[in-house]
XYZ file of C-alpha atoms in Angstrom:
705
model
C 10.659 -85.159 83.168
C 14.080 -86.476 84.187
C 15.069 -83.004 85.256
C 11.975 -82.690 87.484
C 12.813 -86.042 89.134
C 16.354 -84.852 89.761
C 15.056 -81.682 91.401
C 12.749 -83.739 93.582
C 15.637 -85.963 94.632
C 17.829 -82.979 95.480
C 15.036 -81.205 97.355
C 14.492 -84.357 99.445
C 18.158 -84.353 100.407
C 17.972 -80.652 101.259
C 14.916 -81.150 103.465
C 16.684 -84.000 105.236
C 19.823 -81.894 105.830
C 17.717 -79.008 107.165
C 15.782 -81.341 109.458
C 18.987 -82.871 110.865
C 20.451 -79.394 111.373
C 17.358 -78.256 113.302
C 17.509 -81.338 115.518
C 21.199 -80.835 116.238
C 20.535 -77.159 116.970
C 17.779 -77.980 119.456
C 19.684 -80.718 121.316
C 23.163 -79.550 120.519
C 23.778 -78.402 124.074
C 23.299 -81.949 125.296
C 25.098 -83.738 122.460
C 27.925 -81.343 121.735
C 28.573 -79.890 125.203
C 31.857 -80.442 127.074
C 30.394 -83.358 129.002
C 28.429 -84.886 126.138
C 29.083 -88.030 124.137
C 29.638 -86.248 120.843
C 31.629 -83.554 122.603
C 34.267 -86.114 123.433
C 33.145 -87.039 126.943
C 30.531 -89.710 127.606
C 31.225 -89.719 131.317
C 28.081 -88.668 133.098
C 29.375 -89.623 136.578
C 29.414 -86.676 138.930
C 31.348 -88.540 141.622
C 31.970 -91.783 143.477
C 31.332 -92.599 147.152
C 32.450 -95.903 148.706
C 32.681 -97.440 145.223
C 29.226 -96.326 144.159
C 28.999 -93.970 141.172
C 26.683 -90.961 141.362
C 25.089 -90.224 137.991
C 24.602 -86.597 137.000
C 20.914 -87.259 136.387
C 20.387 -88.605 139.914
C 22.408 -85.798 141.403
C 20.542 -83.101 139.468
C 17.229 -84.705 140.433
C 18.077 -84.337 144.113
C 19.214 -80.727 143.597
C 15.956 -79.955 141.795
C 14.009 -81.443 144.692
C 15.861 -79.242 147.179
C 15.321 -76.235 144.957
C 11.582 -76.802 144.632
C 11.241 -77.027 148.425
C 13.330 -73.919 148.939
C 11.459 -71.853 146.374
C 8.082 -73.058 147.701
C 9.012 -71.870 151.191
C 10.776 -68.639 150.261
C 8.450 -67.642 147.413
C 11.294 -66.646 145.121
C 13.889 -68.068 142.774
C 17.395 -68.911 143.967
C 20.426 -66.868 143.131
C 23.637 -68.564 141.954
C 25.204 -68.595 145.433
C 22.137 -70.265 146.961
C 22.052 -72.829 144.155
C 25.698 -73.681 144.783
C 24.848 -74.170 148.453
C 22.002 -76.547 147.536
C 24.396 -78.555 145.365
C 26.642 -78.939 148.412
C 23.669 -80.089 150.465
C 22.683 -82.600 147.789
C 26.221 -83.969 147.622
C 26.507 -84.232 151.426
C 23.189 -86.055 151.428
C 24.653 -88.682 149.049
C 27.628 -88.987 151.417
C 25.292 -89.606 154.362
C 23.111 -92.048 152.380
C 26.053 -94.129 151.198
C 29.129 -93.709 153.415
C 27.442 -93.059 156.765
C 24.465 -95.345 156.306
C 26.673 -98.366 155.703
C 28.286 -97.731 159.096
C 24.919 -97.271 160.790
C 23.582 -100.478 159.211
C 26.562 -102.498 160.426
C 25.711 -101.497 164.001
C 21.938 -101.815 163.541
C 21.293 -98.168 164.407
C 17.780 -97.000 163.575
C 15.229 -94.415 164.656
C 11.793 -96.022 165.205
C 8.467 -94.351 164.483
C 7.819 -94.072 168.251
C 11.159 -92.337 168.686
C 10.360 -89.942 165.859
C 7.000 -89.164 167.451
C 8.797 -88.410 170.729
C 11.161 -86.060 168.887
C 8.317 -84.182 167.147
C 5.565 -83.939 169.741
C 6.595 -86.057 172.744
C 8.784 -85.477 175.791
C 12.171 -85.201 174.089
C 11.622 -82.574 171.388
C 14.293 -82.250 168.710
C 16.179 -78.880 168.698
C 15.122 -78.493 165.031
C 11.434 -78.717 166.066
C 12.028 -76.334 168.934
C 13.493 -73.819 166.537
C 10.790 -74.237 163.911
C 7.809 -73.920 166.289
C 8.971 -71.299 168.778
C 7.263 -67.919 169.083
C 9.569 -65.442 167.256
C 8.871 -62.695 169.829
C 9.078 -64.689 173.091
C 11.225 -67.614 171.941
C 8.859 -69.978 173.783
C 8.141 -73.371 172.242
C 4.488 -74.215 171.565
C 3.800 -77.954 171.259
C 0.186 -77.291 170.317
C 1.406 -75.468 167.208
C 3.163 -78.675 166.117
C 0.073 -80.818 166.771
C -2.237 -78.419 164.912
C 0.146 -78.244 161.967
C 0.250 -82.045 161.666
C -3.543 -82.319 161.974
C -3.906 -79.995 158.994
C -0.956 -81.348 157.018
C -3.043 -83.293 154.464
C -4.996 -80.146 153.626
C -1.819 -78.226 152.743
C -0.354 -78.023 149.196
C 1.586 -81.056 147.983
C 4.837 -79.051 148.072
C 4.439 -78.386 151.817
C 3.534 -82.017 152.511
C 6.676 -83.112 150.651
C 8.703 -80.548 152.538
C 7.507 -81.965 155.883
C 8.306 -85.489 154.717
C 11.868 -84.413 153.915
C 12.100 -82.568 157.241
C 11.139 -85.727 159.170
C 13.674 -87.690 157.134
C 16.371 -85.223 158.160
C 15.334 -85.588 161.826
C 15.806 -89.354 161.584
C 19.218 -88.931 159.985
C 20.268 -86.350 162.541
C 19.263 -88.605 165.444
C 20.937 -91.708 163.885
C 24.161 -89.819 163.368
C 23.979 -88.481 166.931
C 23.592 -92.055 168.228
C 26.598 -93.161 166.207
C 28.820 -90.318 167.411
C 27.692 -90.765 171.039
C 28.467 -94.482 170.807
C 32.018 -93.711 169.744
C 32.326 -90.786 172.169
C 31.335 -93.003 175.109
C 33.874 -95.594 174.029
C 36.700 -93.101 174.517
C 39.203 -94.408 177.059
C 42.366 -92.907 178.532
C 44.753 -95.452 180.146
C 46.248 -94.633 183.506
C 49.743 -94.638 181.985
C 48.749 -91.889 179.547
C 47.208 -89.801 182.333
C 50.348 -90.269 184.415
C 52.484 -89.182 181.461
C 50.377 -86.006 181.078
C 50.714 -85.269 184.820
C 54.490 -85.613 184.622
C 54.644 -83.398 181.506
C 52.685 -80.665 183.268
C 54.350 -80.822 186.682
C 58.004 -81.680 186.129
C 59.786 -78.330 186.111
C 63.217 -77.390 184.792
C 65.600 -74.465 184.547
C 67.918 -74.433 181.585
C 70.250 -72.383 179.440
C 70.592 -72.860 175.742
C 72.566 -71.630 172.784
C 70.322 -71.048 169.806
C 71.276 -70.186 166.241
C 68.067 -69.517 164.243
C 67.910 -70.390 160.575
C 67.060 -66.793 159.684
C 70.468 -65.692 160.991
C 71.950 -67.178 157.785
C 70.994 -65.059 154.769
C 68.830 -67.013 152.302
C 70.672 -65.724 149.254
C 73.876 -67.381 150.430
C 72.264 -70.803 150.166
C 71.816 -72.330 146.701
C 69.124 -75.002 146.355
C 69.069 -77.205 143.267
C 66.102 -78.962 141.663
C 67.840 -82.291 142.334
C 67.890 -81.529 146.057
C 64.197 -80.621 145.974
C 63.404 -83.872 144.137
C 65.341 -85.883 146.726
C 63.550 -84.176 149.614
C 60.120 -84.695 148.041
C 60.883 -88.380 147.419
C 61.871 -88.830 151.062
C 58.804 -86.991 152.425
C 56.161 -87.759 149.803
C 53.523 -88.724 152.392
C 53.667 -85.208 153.827
C 52.754 -83.600 150.507
C 49.294 -84.565 149.403
C 48.594 -83.673 145.810
C 45.569 -81.689 144.631
C 44.226 -80.746 141.223
C 44.890 -77.017 140.896
C 45.631 -74.382 138.300
C 47.664 -71.167 138.405
C 47.005 -68.166 136.237
C 48.137 -64.653 135.559
C 45.547 -62.139 134.456
C 44.849 -58.538 133.641
C 41.611 -56.672 134.248
C 39.813 -54.032 132.248
C 37.581 -52.355 134.843
C 34.204 -50.911 133.888
C 34.664 -47.621 135.718
C 32.133 -44.826 135.464
C 33.281 -42.083 133.097
C 33.189 -38.376 133.933
C 29.860 -38.005 132.156
C 28.375 -40.812 134.260
C 29.610 -39.200 137.475
C 28.461 -35.692 136.501
C 24.918 -36.915 135.708
C 24.575 -38.652 139.061
C 26.057 -35.685 140.949
C 23.386 -33.414 139.464
C 20.673 -35.941 140.399
C 21.801 -36.217 144.003
C 21.998 -32.447 144.416
C 18.346 -32.329 143.346
C 17.566 -35.114 145.870
C 19.266 -33.074 148.580
C 16.764 -30.267 148.033
C 13.904 -32.759 148.162
C 15.276 -34.328 151.348
C 15.530 -30.946 153.033
C 11.865 -30.140 152.243
C 10.382 -33.634 152.787
C 7.858 -33.732 155.689
C 8.751 -37.430 156.186
C 12.484 -37.474 155.573
C 12.952 -41.154 156.435
C 10.342 -42.260 153.885
C 11.812 -39.931 151.232
C 15.307 -41.318 151.875
C 14.106 -44.917 151.759
C 12.327 -44.388 148.439
C 15.272 -42.710 146.744
C 18.325 -44.569 148.080
C 20.060 -47.309 146.069
C 21.378 -48.749 149.321
C 19.228 -49.570 152.378
C 20.542 -47.490 155.247
C 19.371 -47.404 158.880
C 17.708 -44.233 160.191
C 19.265 -44.525 163.644
C 23.009 -45.113 163.566
C 25.634 -45.708 166.214
C 29.279 -45.076 165.525
C 29.576 -48.825 164.889
C 27.265 -48.454 161.865
C 29.037 -45.481 160.299
C 31.754 -45.274 157.679
C 34.995 -43.590 158.717
C 34.094 -40.544 156.662
C 30.685 -40.152 158.330
C 32.156 -40.643 161.828
C 34.249 -37.533 161.297
C 31.571 -35.538 159.485
C 28.784 -36.146 162.025
C 30.745 -34.209 164.660
C 29.978 -31.013 162.722
C 26.290 -31.748 161.920
C 23.523 -29.498 163.255
C 19.976 -30.898 163.739
C 17.785 -30.156 160.733
C 20.698 -29.667 158.323
C 21.317 -31.562 155.085
C 24.933 -32.438 154.366
C 26.816 -33.779 151.376
C 27.240 -35.151 148.877
C 30.093 -37.260 150.244
C 31.701 -39.753 147.853
C 32.836 -43.190 148.988
C 34.189 -45.229 146.089
C 31.397 -45.120 143.436
C 28.575 -43.984 145.732
C 27.456 -40.484 146.637
C 25.752 -39.950 150.037
C 23.630 -37.116 151.429
C 22.495 -36.961 155.033
C 19.743 -35.131 156.904
C 20.622 -34.939 160.570
C 17.915 -35.224 163.237
C 19.923 -35.101 166.479
C 20.849 -37.816 168.966
C 19.207 -40.017 171.575
C 20.311 -42.677 174.033
C 19.941 -46.374 173.283
C 20.016 -49.535 175.348
C 22.750 -50.911 173.074
C 26.200 -49.410 173.376
C 29.122 -49.283 170.953
C 32.858 -49.225 171.574
C 36.113 -49.541 169.643
C 38.974 -51.872 170.461
C 42.023 -53.607 169.059
C 43.238 -57.082 169.936
C 46.049 -59.588 169.523
C 44.778 -63.170 169.257
C 47.007 -66.065 170.307
C 45.577 -69.468 169.323
C 46.585 -72.880 170.618
C 47.966 -75.286 167.982
C 45.341 -77.833 168.992
C 42.778 -78.464 171.710
C 45.079 -80.332 174.105
C 45.717 -78.837 177.536
C 49.437 -78.655 176.850
C 48.871 -76.662 173.621
C 46.482 -74.295 175.426
C 48.998 -73.826 178.208
C 51.712 -73.033 175.663
C 49.438 -70.481 173.987
C 48.714 -68.849 177.346
C 52.455 -68.573 178.136
C 53.064 -66.948 174.761
C 50.160 -64.514 175.214
C 51.353 -63.561 178.692
C 54.813 -62.898 177.277
C 53.390 -60.520 174.637
C 51.188 -58.781 177.256
C 54.243 -58.269 179.432
C 56.115 -56.718 176.512
C 53.250 -54.249 175.870
C 53.090 -53.355 179.566
C 56.818 -52.655 179.396
C 56.318 -50.217 176.516
C 56.340 -52.338 173.353
C 54.188 -51.112 170.462
C 50.766 -52.819 170.487
C 50.120 -52.283 166.765
C 53.501 -53.682 165.724
C 53.051 -56.804 167.865
C 49.516 -57.269 166.512
C 50.874 -57.141 162.948
C 53.517 -59.818 163.653
C 51.918 -62.009 166.281
C 48.087 -61.991 166.012
C 46.323 -65.070 164.664
C 43.455 -62.851 163.394
C 44.670 -61.903 159.899
C 41.800 -59.482 159.252
C 42.647 -57.212 162.153
C 46.394 -57.917 162.286
C 47.039 -55.957 159.078
C 45.327 -52.964 160.743
C 47.450 -53.186 163.903
C 44.737 -55.218 165.626
C 41.968 -52.650 165.104
C 38.411 -54.077 165.123
C 36.695 -50.716 164.545
C 33.455 -49.943 166.399
C 31.111 -52.768 167.423
C 28.030 -53.070 169.595
C 27.356 -55.081 172.766
C 24.642 -57.139 171.073
C 26.563 -60.359 170.502
C 28.701 -58.971 167.670
C 31.731 -60.335 169.544
C 32.059 -63.407 171.718
C 30.811 -62.814 175.266
C 34.119 -62.866 177.211
C 35.591 -60.384 174.750
C 32.488 -58.178 174.763
C 32.264 -58.191 178.565
C 35.910 -57.144 178.906
C 35.608 -54.236 176.438
C 32.314 -52.851 177.713
C 33.391 -53.037 181.330
C 36.341 -50.743 180.649
C 35.859 -47.246 182.041
C 38.623 -45.565 180.035
C 40.602 -46.185 176.843
C 43.753 -48.230 177.257
C 45.223 -51.689 177.607
C 43.192 -54.277 179.529
C 45.858 -55.575 181.929
C 44.843 -59.256 181.745
C 44.324 -61.965 179.146
C 40.782 -62.629 177.999
C 40.088 -66.236 176.990
C 37.414 -67.217 174.481
C 36.751 -70.235 172.305
C 39.099 -68.687 169.731
C 42.107 -68.403 172.058
C 43.706 -65.777 174.247
C 43.032 -62.083 173.528
C 45.219 -59.151 174.461
C 42.889 -56.141 174.228
C 43.376 -52.413 173.946
C 40.198 -50.321 174.223
C 40.547 -47.323 171.909
C 37.132 -45.730 172.496
C 34.967 -46.597 175.476
C 31.329 -47.477 175.324
C 28.755 -44.999 174.124
C 25.015 -45.557 173.810
C 24.452 -42.516 171.594
C 22.294 -43.022 168.516
C 22.382 -40.500 165.665
C 19.153 -39.996 163.723
C 20.253 -39.685 160.101
C 18.055 -39.911 157.007
C 20.546 -41.013 154.362
C 20.406 -41.400 150.607
C 23.106 -43.328 148.752
C 23.262 -43.266 144.966
C 25.784 -45.453 143.159
C 27.351 -44.343 139.897
C 26.354 -46.859 137.262
C 28.520 -47.057 134.155
C 26.642 -46.249 130.936
C 26.444 -48.810 128.143
C 28.935 -46.731 126.174
C 31.377 -47.012 129.098
C 30.896 -50.804 129.218
C 31.358 -51.111 125.484
C 34.593 -49.171 125.631
C 36.012 -51.426 128.393
C 35.075 -54.524 126.411
C 36.602 -53.066 123.243
C 39.957 -52.662 125.011
C 39.837 -56.197 126.419
C 38.870 -57.665 123.044
C 41.576 -55.715 121.257
C 44.131 -56.959 123.804
C 43.177 -60.637 123.509
C 43.084 -60.548 119.714
C 46.667 -59.307 119.620
C 48.140 -62.191 121.577
C 48.302 -65.992 121.358
C 51.078 -66.928 123.834
C 52.393 -66.024 127.286
C 55.341 -64.220 125.727
C 53.021 -62.020 123.688
C 50.834 -61.485 126.791
C 53.898 -60.216 128.711
C 55.008 -58.033 125.839
C 51.573 -56.360 125.462
C 51.355 -55.736 129.192
C 54.797 -54.164 129.153
C 53.708 -51.791 126.381
C 50.489 -50.811 128.161
C 51.319 -48.927 131.344
C 47.691 -49.078 132.570
C 47.659 -52.893 132.778
C 48.755 -54.617 135.973
C 49.332 -58.369 136.049
C 47.815 -60.242 138.982
C 48.619 -63.814 139.980
C 46.355 -66.522 141.374
C 48.194 -69.683 142.367
C 46.915 -73.190 143.086
C 43.224 -72.548 142.339
C 41.097 -75.623 143.252
C 38.771 -76.990 140.582
C 35.705 -76.233 142.743
C 36.636 -72.615 143.354
C 34.138 -69.883 142.513
C 36.393 -66.945 143.429
C 39.800 -65.879 142.181
C 41.627 -63.752 144.693
C 39.186 -60.897 145.423
C 37.203 -61.536 142.227
C 33.836 -63.070 142.981
C 31.884 -65.089 140.442
C 35.050 -66.213 138.668
C 33.692 -69.679 138.037
C 33.884 -69.494 134.235
C 37.585 -68.565 134.421
C 38.244 -71.572 136.662
C 36.361 -73.881 134.304
C 38.388 -72.582 131.354
C 41.638 -73.197 133.254
C 40.624 -76.827 133.911
C 39.499 -77.647 130.371
C 41.546 -80.360 128.664
C 42.404 -78.100 125.762
C 43.707 -75.308 128.039
C 47.454 -75.800 127.868
C 50.223 -74.156 129.827
C 50.848 -70.593 128.479
C 47.556 -70.572 126.533
C 45.506 -67.361 126.617
C 41.856 -67.239 127.630
C 38.977 -65.470 125.862
C 37.551 -62.317 127.451
C 35.569 -63.033 130.608
C 33.103 -60.662 132.225
C 32.844 -60.728 136.002
C 31.484 -58.103 138.376
C 32.386 -54.694 136.971
C 35.362 -55.708 134.858
C 36.567 -57.779 131.919
C 39.394 -60.256 132.426
C 41.956 -61.929 130.188
C 44.006 -64.725 131.744
C 46.957 -66.921 130.809
C 47.411 -70.402 132.263
C 50.812 -70.627 134.000
C 50.703 -73.845 136.007
C 48.947 -77.135 136.706
C 49.129 -79.614 139.555
C 47.772 -83.171 139.505
C 46.507 -84.920 142.619
C 47.906 -88.244 141.371
C 51.286 -86.926 140.246
C 52.886 -84.613 142.804
C 55.775 -82.573 141.388
C 58.339 -80.239 142.897
C 56.671 -77.191 141.300
C 53.448 -77.948 143.232
C 55.252 -77.185 146.506
C 58.380 -75.380 145.322
C 58.384 -72.585 147.919
C 57.747 -74.935 150.838
C 60.288 -77.490 149.645
C 62.879 -74.804 149.011
C 62.482 -73.525 152.577
C 62.816 -77.040 153.990
C 65.940 -77.897 151.963
C 67.488 -74.493 152.556
C 67.004 -74.926 156.318
C 68.594 -78.377 156.135
C 71.653 -76.896 154.478
C 71.761 -74.062 156.997
C 71.517 -76.594 159.827
C 74.476 -78.544 158.379
C 76.545 -75.364 158.092
C 75.683 -74.148 161.615
C 76.263 -77.620 163.108
C 79.676 -77.927 161.379
C 80.702 -74.554 162.829
C 79.573 -75.480 166.351
C 80.812 -79.097 166.315
C 83.559 -79.791 168.769
C 83.295 -76.368 170.400
C 84.435 -76.358 174.061
C 83.824 -74.135 177.037
C 80.575 -72.736 178.425
C 77.698 -71.584 176.237
C 78.783 -67.958 176.256
C 82.274 -68.894 175.039
C 80.873 -71.131 172.314
C 78.506 -68.343 171.174
C 81.345 -65.823 171.107
C 83.455 -68.169 169.028
C 80.564 -68.807 166.616
C 79.952 -65.075 166.122
C 76.911 -63.108 164.943
C 73.616 -64.997 165.053
C 74.282 -67.111 168.147
C 71.974 -66.356 171.099
C 72.399 -67.567 174.689
C 69.193 -67.449 176.706
C 67.638 -68.896 179.868
C 64.285 -70.598 180.432
C 63.139 -70.993 184.039
C 60.437 -73.114 185.626
C 59.255 -74.617 182.346
C 57.569 -77.950 181.740
C 57.285 -80.251 178.756
C 53.662 -79.186 178.409
C 54.208 -75.430 178.613
C 57.839 -74.962 177.625
C 58.302 -71.686 175.751
C 61.750 -70.548 174.718
C 62.119 -66.786 174.357
C 63.519 -66.530 170.811
C 62.835 -70.075 169.584
C 59.206 -70.221 170.776
C 57.686 -73.640 171.363
C 60.228 -76.197 170.167
C 59.306 -79.755 171.213
C 62.623 -81.171 169.955
C 64.623 -78.797 172.152
C 62.371 -79.437 175.182
C 62.662 -83.177 174.750
C 66.461 -82.987 174.579
C 66.587 -80.722 177.651
C 64.339 -82.914 179.831
C 66.374 -85.966 178.845
C 69.559 -84.518 180.335
C 70.864 -84.822 183.891
C 71.329 -81.728 186.028
C 74.520 -79.923 184.989
C 74.752 -81.851 181.726
C 75.094 -80.176 178.330
C 73.774 -81.669 175.090
C 75.620 -82.110 171.816
C 74.716 -79.841 168.898
C 71.297 -80.756 167.523
C 68.750 -79.411 165.062
C 65.420 -78.113 166.380
C 62.292 -76.827 164.640
C 63.620 -73.412 163.633
C 67.319 -73.517 164.334
C 70.298 -75.290 165.882
C 70.744 -75.768 169.654
C 73.067 -76.691 172.451
C 71.086 -77.121 175.654
C 72.342 -77.184 179.258
C 70.017 -78.410 182.040
C 70.692 -76.433 185.198
C 68.284 -78.328 187.437
C 65.074 -80.297 187.284
C 62.320 -80.773 189.884
C 60.479 -84.005 189.342
C 56.703 -84.040 189.617
C 55.626 -85.075 193.143
C 54.382 -88.603 193.444
C 50.589 -88.875 193.506
C 48.248 -91.843 193.565
C 45.212 -90.382 191.862
C 45.482 -89.270 188.214
C 41.724 -88.836 187.713
C 42.031 -85.116 186.963
C 44.489 -85.686 184.122
C 42.607 -88.713 182.851
C 39.457 -86.557 182.680
C 41.312 -83.754 180.855
C 42.609 -86.090 178.148
C 39.287 -87.905 177.796
C 37.282 -84.692 177.470
C 39.760 -83.324 174.927
C 39.396 -86.464 172.788
C 35.608 -86.539 173.217
C 35.407 -82.936 171.974
C 37.087 -83.971 168.727
C 35.051 -87.137 168.204
C 32.581 -85.616 165.754
C 35.368 -84.205 163.589
C 37.456 -87.378 163.713
C 34.478 -89.610 162.907
C 33.595 -87.453 159.917
C 37.162 -87.532 158.598
C 37.499 -91.284 159.125
C 34.241 -92.109 157.327
C 35.056 -89.853 154.385
C 38.612 -91.210 154.084
C 37.324 -94.771 154.221
C 34.741 -94.019 151.552
C 37.452 -92.794 149.137
C 35.192 -90.010 147.900
C 35.791 -88.680 144.410
C 33.970 -85.433 143.770
C 33.767 -84.436 140.080
C 31.001 -81.838 140.420
C 33.343 -79.085 139.268
C 33.377 -80.625 135.763
C 29.642 -80.093 135.461
C 28.876 -76.830 137.282
């Protein structure tokens, strides 16, 4: 009997243990997760705005509301990118509700019901309503459509009624913010003294000569920079270096590349499709049904790959061509001839010169620089080389400025498009073209053509088999299990000739991409985990068509800025300081004219002239725009030579040959208007920055998503 009681006691304990285990299993994600109480973090605050904490539950509730509205309207579930965008919208909504609304309330700014009515169906329709209720074919707004929609609103599903309620709320917020920004914009004032100063800067002209020794004339390797010097510089300029929370990693990839068997199987399939395409009575329908990639039937040169552009020259109507391989996709084409289209295509290259800011003086300086480059090209300089070194468009600069083919359908900004499509022959457009992006120097490489090629195309992508994927993972897993430290990581990479180490520096905590790797969020989250230490090795991550193993190589802390956070920038600054001291010491006390001083200095010293320049548009041939040098020059008297001084990118001695003062005028309205309009154009940006800075926003979303 005692034994039976003991068994009963033990079985009760066992049942209890099992029950607790089941409960922990079911809610373990909430209790044991990285942001849970039992997981070592009871902080459920997703951020703070103007001293108010945003709880994860409240934040997620707003995201869920946005998601429900979106899915109700689109009729489908969101992908990860769209969900991330909704999280941004939800966060920005909290910023508006807390940081902006407090400013609106202080000024008593509201939007009344009558005003909202006027925006929706009155005499001053909101642009958002105009867009939502315009005929998609004619673009004409129909007020009756709005009225009919509102009459029937209560008969619509609850989701749509809620969606309209949120839409009206956004209209109120948009109008309130517009009122606030207009209030500040209309308070913009430019004093007469400032307008007069701008007039003088633009219209006082000078001719000067200068001796210039650029920093790059002194070889970097001859200058030793110590950590102590970097520390001293950082301490003296700490306000210039704002800290951020970042991580740096090194990583290797194990790509999931289709094997020969995968490629051979697809090649056989597409050859069979080629026979079907040739015999199909409706080739476009056959192509559409069998292609992995949606491809247009009518193509211009702007729509074609480089390979197809060359191949189409040899096509004969009715023929089937291919397969052509581009990366992991095979293509076959059935050619149906050409026809003319109302839309034309052309090919061009450009060099973009941007102003440093939106001020008139900065724009004028950018124009002077662009005109100088255009003059060099006209004189025979290589367009592609200048594009690579001077263009502010990084995407095209690395291709010598080439923009490939594009159509005259708004693909480019209008001034650029008009210039290219008005050209009658390939070649350099002999004038600058200005757009909102800056000044363009354009070379047309293929003039406009309105030829459309009818091509029924099938594209089939090689998909790696499961066996191929398993093999790539096996290699990654074998690699990561053989290492524990950075030293072992380096040693294994050195032994394996197929592995290439890539580096990603200063990754922000909110980043979703790592270099060219998309969907690298899990790697970023690993790098920011508290238990991820410097030199620790990650597990195997799967992203896109590859497996990745990373090692954490660096951390930066927003609240504790260190030399390593800005080592390259600081090293350049300190090195240039040392160079300036060396150059100055060599030039100090030199006598004679500038040519004699330059000769005595030796290699690296340049003597140049700058004629008819102003403080607003002063551009020095080799030194570029150097405000320090310009200020020194305009502060001299005619015939006077400055002492040695340090400029932006080198050391100078400046000699003012002559200066023509700006003529006296009584009315500075033109310059006052210029400055006021420039400031008004930046009001929205400046207001946004000021409110956000004042709110001391702390965004911790990256710890949760």
